[in-house]
CSV table of C-alpha atoms in Angstrom, one decimal:
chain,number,residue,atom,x,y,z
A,109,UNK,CA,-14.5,-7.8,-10.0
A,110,UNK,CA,-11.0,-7.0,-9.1
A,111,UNK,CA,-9.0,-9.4,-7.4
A,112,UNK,CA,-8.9,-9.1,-3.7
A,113,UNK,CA,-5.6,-9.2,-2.0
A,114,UNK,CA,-4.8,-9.2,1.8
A,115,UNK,CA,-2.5,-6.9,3.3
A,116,UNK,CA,-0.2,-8.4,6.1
A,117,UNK,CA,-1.0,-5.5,8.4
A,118,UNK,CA,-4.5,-6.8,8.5
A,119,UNK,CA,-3.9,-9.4,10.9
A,120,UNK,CA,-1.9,-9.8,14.4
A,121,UNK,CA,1.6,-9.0,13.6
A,122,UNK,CA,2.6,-11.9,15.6
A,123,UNK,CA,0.9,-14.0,13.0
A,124,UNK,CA,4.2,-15.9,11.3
A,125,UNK,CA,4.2,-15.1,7.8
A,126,UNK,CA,3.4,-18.6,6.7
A,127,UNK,CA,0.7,-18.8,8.9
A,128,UNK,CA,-0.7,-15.7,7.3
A,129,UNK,CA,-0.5,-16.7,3.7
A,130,UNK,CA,-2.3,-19.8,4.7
A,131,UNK,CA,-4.8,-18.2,6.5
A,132,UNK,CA,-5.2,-15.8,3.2
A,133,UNK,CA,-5.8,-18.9,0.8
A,134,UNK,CA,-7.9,-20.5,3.2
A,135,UNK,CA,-10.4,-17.4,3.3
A,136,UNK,CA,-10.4,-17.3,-0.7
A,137,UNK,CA,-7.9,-14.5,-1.4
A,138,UNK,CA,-5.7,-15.4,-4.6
A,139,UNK,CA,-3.4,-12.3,-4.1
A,140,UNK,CA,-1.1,-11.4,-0.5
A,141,UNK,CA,0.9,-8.3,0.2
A,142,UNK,CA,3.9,-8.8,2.3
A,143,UNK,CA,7.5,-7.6,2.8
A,144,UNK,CA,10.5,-9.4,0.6
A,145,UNK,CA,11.9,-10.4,4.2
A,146,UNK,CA,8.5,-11.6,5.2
A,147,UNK,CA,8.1,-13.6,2.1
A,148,UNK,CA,12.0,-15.6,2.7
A,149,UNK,CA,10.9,-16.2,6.3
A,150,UNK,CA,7.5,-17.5,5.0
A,151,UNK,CA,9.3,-20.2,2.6
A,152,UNK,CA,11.5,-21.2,5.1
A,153,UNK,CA,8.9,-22.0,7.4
A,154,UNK,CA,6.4,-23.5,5.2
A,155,UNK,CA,8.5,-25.1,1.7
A,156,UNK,CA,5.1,-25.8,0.3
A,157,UNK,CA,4.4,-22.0,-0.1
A,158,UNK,CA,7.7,-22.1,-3.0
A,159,UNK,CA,5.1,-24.4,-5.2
A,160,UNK,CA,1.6,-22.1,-4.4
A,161,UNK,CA,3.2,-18.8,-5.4
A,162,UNK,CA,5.2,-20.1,-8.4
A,163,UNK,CA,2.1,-21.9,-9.5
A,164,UNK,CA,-0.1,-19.0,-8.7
A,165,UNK,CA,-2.7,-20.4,-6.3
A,166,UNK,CA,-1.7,-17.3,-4.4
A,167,UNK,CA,0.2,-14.6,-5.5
A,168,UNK,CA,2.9,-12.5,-3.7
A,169,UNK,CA,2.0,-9.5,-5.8
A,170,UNK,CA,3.1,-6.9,-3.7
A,171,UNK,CA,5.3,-5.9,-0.7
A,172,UNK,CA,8.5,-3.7,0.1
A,173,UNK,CA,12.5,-4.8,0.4
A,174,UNK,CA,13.8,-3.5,3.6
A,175,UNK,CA,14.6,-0.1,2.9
A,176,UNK,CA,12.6,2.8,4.0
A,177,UNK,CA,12.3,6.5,2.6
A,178,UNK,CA,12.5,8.4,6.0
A,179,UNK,CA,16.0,6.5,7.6
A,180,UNK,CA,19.1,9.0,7.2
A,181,UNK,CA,20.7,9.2,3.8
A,182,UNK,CA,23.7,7.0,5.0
A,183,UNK,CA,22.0,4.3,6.2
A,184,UNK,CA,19.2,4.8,3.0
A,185,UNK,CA,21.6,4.4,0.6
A,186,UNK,CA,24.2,1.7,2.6
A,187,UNK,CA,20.7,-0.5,2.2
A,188,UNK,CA,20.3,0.3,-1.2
A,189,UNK,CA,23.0,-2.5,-1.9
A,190,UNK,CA,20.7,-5.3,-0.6
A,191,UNK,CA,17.5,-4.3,-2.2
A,192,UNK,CA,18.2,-5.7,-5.9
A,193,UNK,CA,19.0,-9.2,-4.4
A,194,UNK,CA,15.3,-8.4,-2.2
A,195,UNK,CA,13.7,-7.5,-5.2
A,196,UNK,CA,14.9,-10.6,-7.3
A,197,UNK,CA,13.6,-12.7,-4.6
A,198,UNK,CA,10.1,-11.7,-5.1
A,199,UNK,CA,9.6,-11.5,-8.6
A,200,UNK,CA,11.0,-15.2,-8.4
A,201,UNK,CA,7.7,-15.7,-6.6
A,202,UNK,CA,5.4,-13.8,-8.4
A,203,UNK,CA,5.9,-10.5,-7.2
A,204,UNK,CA,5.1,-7.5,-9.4
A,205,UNK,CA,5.9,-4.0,-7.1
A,206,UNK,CA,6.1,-2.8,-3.9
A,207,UNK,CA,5.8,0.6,-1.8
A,208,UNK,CA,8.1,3.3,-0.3
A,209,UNK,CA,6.8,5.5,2.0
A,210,UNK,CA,6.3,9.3,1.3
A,211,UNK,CA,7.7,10.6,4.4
A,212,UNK,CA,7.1,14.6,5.6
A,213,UNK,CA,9.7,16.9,6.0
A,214,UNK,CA,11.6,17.5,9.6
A,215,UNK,CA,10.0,21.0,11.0
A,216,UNK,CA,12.5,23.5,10.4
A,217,UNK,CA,14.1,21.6,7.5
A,218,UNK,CA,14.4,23.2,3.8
A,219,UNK,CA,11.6,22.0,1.8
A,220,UNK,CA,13.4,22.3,-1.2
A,221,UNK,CA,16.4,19.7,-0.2
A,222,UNK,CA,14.3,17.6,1.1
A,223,UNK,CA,12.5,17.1,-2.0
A,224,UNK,CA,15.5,16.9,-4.0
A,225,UNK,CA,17.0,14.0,-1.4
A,226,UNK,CA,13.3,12.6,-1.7
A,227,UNK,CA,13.6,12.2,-5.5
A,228,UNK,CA,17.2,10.8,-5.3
A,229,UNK,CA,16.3,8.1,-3.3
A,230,UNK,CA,13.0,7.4,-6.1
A,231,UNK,CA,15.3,7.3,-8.8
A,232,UNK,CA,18.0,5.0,-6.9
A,233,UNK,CA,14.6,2.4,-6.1
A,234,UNK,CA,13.4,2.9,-9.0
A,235,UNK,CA,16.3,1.8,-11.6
A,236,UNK,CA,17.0,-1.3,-9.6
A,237,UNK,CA,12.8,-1.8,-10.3
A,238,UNK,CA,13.3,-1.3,-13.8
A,239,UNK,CA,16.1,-3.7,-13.9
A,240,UNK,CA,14.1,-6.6,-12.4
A,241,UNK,CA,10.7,-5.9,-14.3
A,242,UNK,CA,9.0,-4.8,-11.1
A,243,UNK,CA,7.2,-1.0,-10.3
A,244,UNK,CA,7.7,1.1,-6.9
A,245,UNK,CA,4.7,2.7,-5.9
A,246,UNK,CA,5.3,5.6,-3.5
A,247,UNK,CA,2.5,6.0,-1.0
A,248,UNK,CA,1.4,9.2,0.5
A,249,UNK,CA,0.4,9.6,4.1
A,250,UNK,CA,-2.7,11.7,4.6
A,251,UNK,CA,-2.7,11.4,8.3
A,252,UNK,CA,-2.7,15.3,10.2
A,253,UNK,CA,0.7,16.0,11.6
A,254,UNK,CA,-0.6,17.5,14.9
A,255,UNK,CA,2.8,18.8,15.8
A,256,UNK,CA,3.3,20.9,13.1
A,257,UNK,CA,2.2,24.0,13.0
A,258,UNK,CA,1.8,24.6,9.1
A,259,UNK,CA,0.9,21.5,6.6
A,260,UNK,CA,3.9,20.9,4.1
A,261,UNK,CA,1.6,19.7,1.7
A,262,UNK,CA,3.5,16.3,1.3
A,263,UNK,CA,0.3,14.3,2.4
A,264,UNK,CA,-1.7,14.3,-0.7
A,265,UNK,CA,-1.7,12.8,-3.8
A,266,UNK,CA,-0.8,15.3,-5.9
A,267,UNK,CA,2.1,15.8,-3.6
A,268,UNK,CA,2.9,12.4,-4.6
A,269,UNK,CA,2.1,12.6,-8.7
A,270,UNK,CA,4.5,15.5,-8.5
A,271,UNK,CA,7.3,13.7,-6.9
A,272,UNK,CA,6.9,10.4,-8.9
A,273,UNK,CA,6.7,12.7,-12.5
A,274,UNK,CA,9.9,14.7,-11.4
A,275,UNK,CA,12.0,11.8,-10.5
A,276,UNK,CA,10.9,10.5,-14.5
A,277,UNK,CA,12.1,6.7,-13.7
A,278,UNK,CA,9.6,4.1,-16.0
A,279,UNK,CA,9.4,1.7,-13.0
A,280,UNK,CA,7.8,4.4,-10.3
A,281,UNK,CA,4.1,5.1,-9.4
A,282,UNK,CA,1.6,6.0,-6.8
A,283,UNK,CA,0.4,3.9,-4.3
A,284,UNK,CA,-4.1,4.9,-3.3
A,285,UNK,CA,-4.6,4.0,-0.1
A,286,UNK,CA,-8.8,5.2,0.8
A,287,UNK,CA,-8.4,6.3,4.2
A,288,UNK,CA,-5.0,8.3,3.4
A,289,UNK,CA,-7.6,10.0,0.3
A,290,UNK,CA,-9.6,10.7,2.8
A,291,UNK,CA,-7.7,12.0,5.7
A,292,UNK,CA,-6.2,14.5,2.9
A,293,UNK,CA,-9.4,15.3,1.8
A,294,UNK,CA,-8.7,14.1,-1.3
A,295,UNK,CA,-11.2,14.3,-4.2
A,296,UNK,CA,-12.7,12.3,-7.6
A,297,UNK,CA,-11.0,15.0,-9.0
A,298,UNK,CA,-7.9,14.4,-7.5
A,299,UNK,CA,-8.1,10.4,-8.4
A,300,UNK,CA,-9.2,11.9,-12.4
A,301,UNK,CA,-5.8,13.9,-12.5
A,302,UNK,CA,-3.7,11.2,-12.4
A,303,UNK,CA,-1.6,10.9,-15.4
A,304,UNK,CA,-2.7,8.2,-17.7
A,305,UNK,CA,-0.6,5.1,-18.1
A,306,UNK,CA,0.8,6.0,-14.1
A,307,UNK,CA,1.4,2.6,-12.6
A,308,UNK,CA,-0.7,2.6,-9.7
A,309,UNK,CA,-1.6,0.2,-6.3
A,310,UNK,CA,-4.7,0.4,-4.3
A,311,UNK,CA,-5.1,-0.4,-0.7
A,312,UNK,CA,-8.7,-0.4,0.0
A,313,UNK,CA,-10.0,0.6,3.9
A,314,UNK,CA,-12.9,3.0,5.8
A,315,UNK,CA,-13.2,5.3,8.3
A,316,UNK,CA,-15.0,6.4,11.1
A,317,UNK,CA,-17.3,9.6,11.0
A,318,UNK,CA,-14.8,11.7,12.7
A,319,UNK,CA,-13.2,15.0,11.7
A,320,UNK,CA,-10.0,14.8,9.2
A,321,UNK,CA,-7.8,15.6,11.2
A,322,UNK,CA,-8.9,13.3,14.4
A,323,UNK,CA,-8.3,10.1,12.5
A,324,UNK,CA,-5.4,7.6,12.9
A,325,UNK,CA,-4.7,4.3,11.3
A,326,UNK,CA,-5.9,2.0,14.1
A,327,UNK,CA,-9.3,4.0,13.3
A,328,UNK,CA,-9.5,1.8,9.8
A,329,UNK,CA,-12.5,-0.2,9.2
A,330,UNK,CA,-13.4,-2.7,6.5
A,331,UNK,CA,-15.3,-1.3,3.8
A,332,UNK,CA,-18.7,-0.2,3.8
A,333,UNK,CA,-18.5,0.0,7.6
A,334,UNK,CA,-17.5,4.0,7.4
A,335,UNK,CA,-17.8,6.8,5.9
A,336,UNK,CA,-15.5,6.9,3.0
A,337,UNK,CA,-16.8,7.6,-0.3
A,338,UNK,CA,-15.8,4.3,-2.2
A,339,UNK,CA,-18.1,4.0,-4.6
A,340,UNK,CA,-17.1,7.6,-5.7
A,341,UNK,CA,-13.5,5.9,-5.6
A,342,UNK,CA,-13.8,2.6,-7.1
A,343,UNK,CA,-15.7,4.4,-10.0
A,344,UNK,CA,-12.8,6.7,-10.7
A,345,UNK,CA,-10.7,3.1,-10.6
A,346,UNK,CA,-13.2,1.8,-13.0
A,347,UNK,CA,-13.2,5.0,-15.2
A,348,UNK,CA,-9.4,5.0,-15.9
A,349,UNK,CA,-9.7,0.8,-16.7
A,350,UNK,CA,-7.6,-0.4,-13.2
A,351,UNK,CA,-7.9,-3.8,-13.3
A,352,UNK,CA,-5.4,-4.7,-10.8
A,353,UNK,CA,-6.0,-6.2,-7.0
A,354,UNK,CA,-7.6,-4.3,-4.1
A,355,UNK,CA,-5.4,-5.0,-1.2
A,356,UNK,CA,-7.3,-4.6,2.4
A,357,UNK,CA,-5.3,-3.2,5.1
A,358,UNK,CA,-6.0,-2.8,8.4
A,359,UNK,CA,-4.6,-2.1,11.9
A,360,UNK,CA,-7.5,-2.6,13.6
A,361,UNK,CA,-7.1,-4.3,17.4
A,362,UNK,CA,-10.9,-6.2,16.6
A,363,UNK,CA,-9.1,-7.9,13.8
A,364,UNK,CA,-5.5,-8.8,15.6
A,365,UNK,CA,-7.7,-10.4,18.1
A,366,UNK,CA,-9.4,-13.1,15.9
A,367,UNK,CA,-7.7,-16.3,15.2
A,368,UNK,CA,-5.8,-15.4,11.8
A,369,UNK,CA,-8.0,-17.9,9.5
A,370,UNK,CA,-11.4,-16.8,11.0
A,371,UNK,CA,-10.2,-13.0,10.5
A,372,UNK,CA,-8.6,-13.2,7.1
A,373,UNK,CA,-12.4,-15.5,6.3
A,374,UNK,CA,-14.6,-12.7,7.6
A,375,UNK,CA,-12.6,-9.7,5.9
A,376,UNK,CA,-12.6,-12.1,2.6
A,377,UNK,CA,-16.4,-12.1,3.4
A,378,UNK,CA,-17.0,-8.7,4.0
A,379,UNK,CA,-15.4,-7.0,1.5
A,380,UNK,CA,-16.5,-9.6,-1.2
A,381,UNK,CA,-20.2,-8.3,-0.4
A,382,UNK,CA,-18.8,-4.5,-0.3
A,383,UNK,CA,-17.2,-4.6,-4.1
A,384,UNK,CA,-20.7,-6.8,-5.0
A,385,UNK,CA,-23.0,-4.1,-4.0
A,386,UNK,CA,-20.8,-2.0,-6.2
A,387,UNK,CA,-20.8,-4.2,-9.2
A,388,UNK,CA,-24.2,-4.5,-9.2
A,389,UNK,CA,-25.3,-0.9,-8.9
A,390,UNK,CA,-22.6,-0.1,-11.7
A,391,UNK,CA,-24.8,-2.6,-13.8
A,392,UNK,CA,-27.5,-1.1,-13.5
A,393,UNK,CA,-26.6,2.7,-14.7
């Protein structure tokens, strides 16, 4: 089984970041997902935590460095300055990529220079990656924009694959996140087409039954409590030989109001019997 890694989105936001990675270990997850600023504030706090990641009881193996795809192009690339010092940080405690945002294109903007600003900014993230042996995955929002009136097509995976092949940097990949699939109505096929050897990060959630296009990320539910076809998923996963973690994210307000040790435990416990059930049926094809 893959190993299970716990998003920080998952519990209260007010949960102090030391408090969280705590809370992870306690529940039995070996791997945590949080932002390079997140991770300095957690060592600060908690000194301890310095000696658990570099000794890999738990593992920082994911999270972003302060910069985000959709600010303006001033302040994107005035931040760009900062990030190799973020990134640096983090491998020094066991990080190995984080994620930018796929943003969608302002209504009424050109299409065409916004993809070619989109891939400048990869390519900037990307070489500073390269340079400290980490991988950007860029992650896809599948989400409806209910204010457009025409979709852009820049919520899908392949939308993604596209941009992440153009911008030809080593370092960059694609970030899966199962309810995003879904709200896209993304396919096996889809998840089949990705190029081989494409670094790639999974974030592993359900959904409601509710149309596509109704769904919003405080709808997320832990797996095997929806609809989402994750066995079709993890078996696509399976078929290209990912072996890296499964990171659980979700926004739900259930889980922000548990104590952070008793949620992070029953998500741990949940999701263990999810990928389980899977395991076992996979044995037995």
């Amino acid at each position: 089984m893959m190993e299970l890694c716990l998003n920080r989105s998952t519990l209260d936001s007010a949960t102090p970041p030391d408090v969280f990675v705590h809370a992870a270990r306690s529940a039995g997850f070996r791997a945590v997902e949080l932002s390079s600023a997140r991770l300095r504030e957690a060592v600060a706090r908690s000194p301890e935590l310095c000696r658990i990641f570099t000794e890999g009881e738990v593992v920082p193996v994911h999270g972003g460095w302060n910069v985000r795809m959709h600010w303006p192009r001033e302040r994107f690339f005035a931040a760009v300055g900062d990030v190799d010092g973020a990134m640096a940080f983090a491998v020094s405690l066991g990080s190995r990529s984080g994620t930018l945002d796929l943003p969608r294109p302002p209504l009424g903007d050109d299409p065409h220079r916004w993809r070619d600003d989109m891939i400048e900014r990869l390519r900037a993230i990307g070489r500073l990656a390269v340079r400290n042996g980490l991988r950007v995955m860029l992650e896809f929002n599948g989400l409806w924009n209910r204010d457009a009136s025409t979709d852009t097509g820049y919520r899908t995976l392949r939308a993604a694959v596209e941009l992440v092949e153009e911008a030809d940097v080593p370092s960059l990949g694609v970030l899966l996140d199962t309810f995003h699939w879904h709200a896209s109505a993304g396919t096996a096929q889809d998840l089949a087409a990705i190029p081989s050897g494409l670094p790639i990060f999974v974030h592993v959630n359900d959904a409601p039954p509710l149309p596509l296009d109704q769904l919003d990320d405080a709808q997320r539910r832990l797996p095997g409590e929806g609809v989402i076809a994750l066995n079709e998923f993890l078996t696509a996963l399976a078929d290209r030989g990912h072996e890296g973690p499964l990171s659980i994210e979700l926004k739900t307000p259930e889980l922000h109001a548990m104590e952070p040790t008793k949620a992070a435990r029953h998500v741990h416990t949940v999701v263990s019997r999810t990928l389980g059930a899977f395991v076992e049926a996979e044995a037995q094809v």
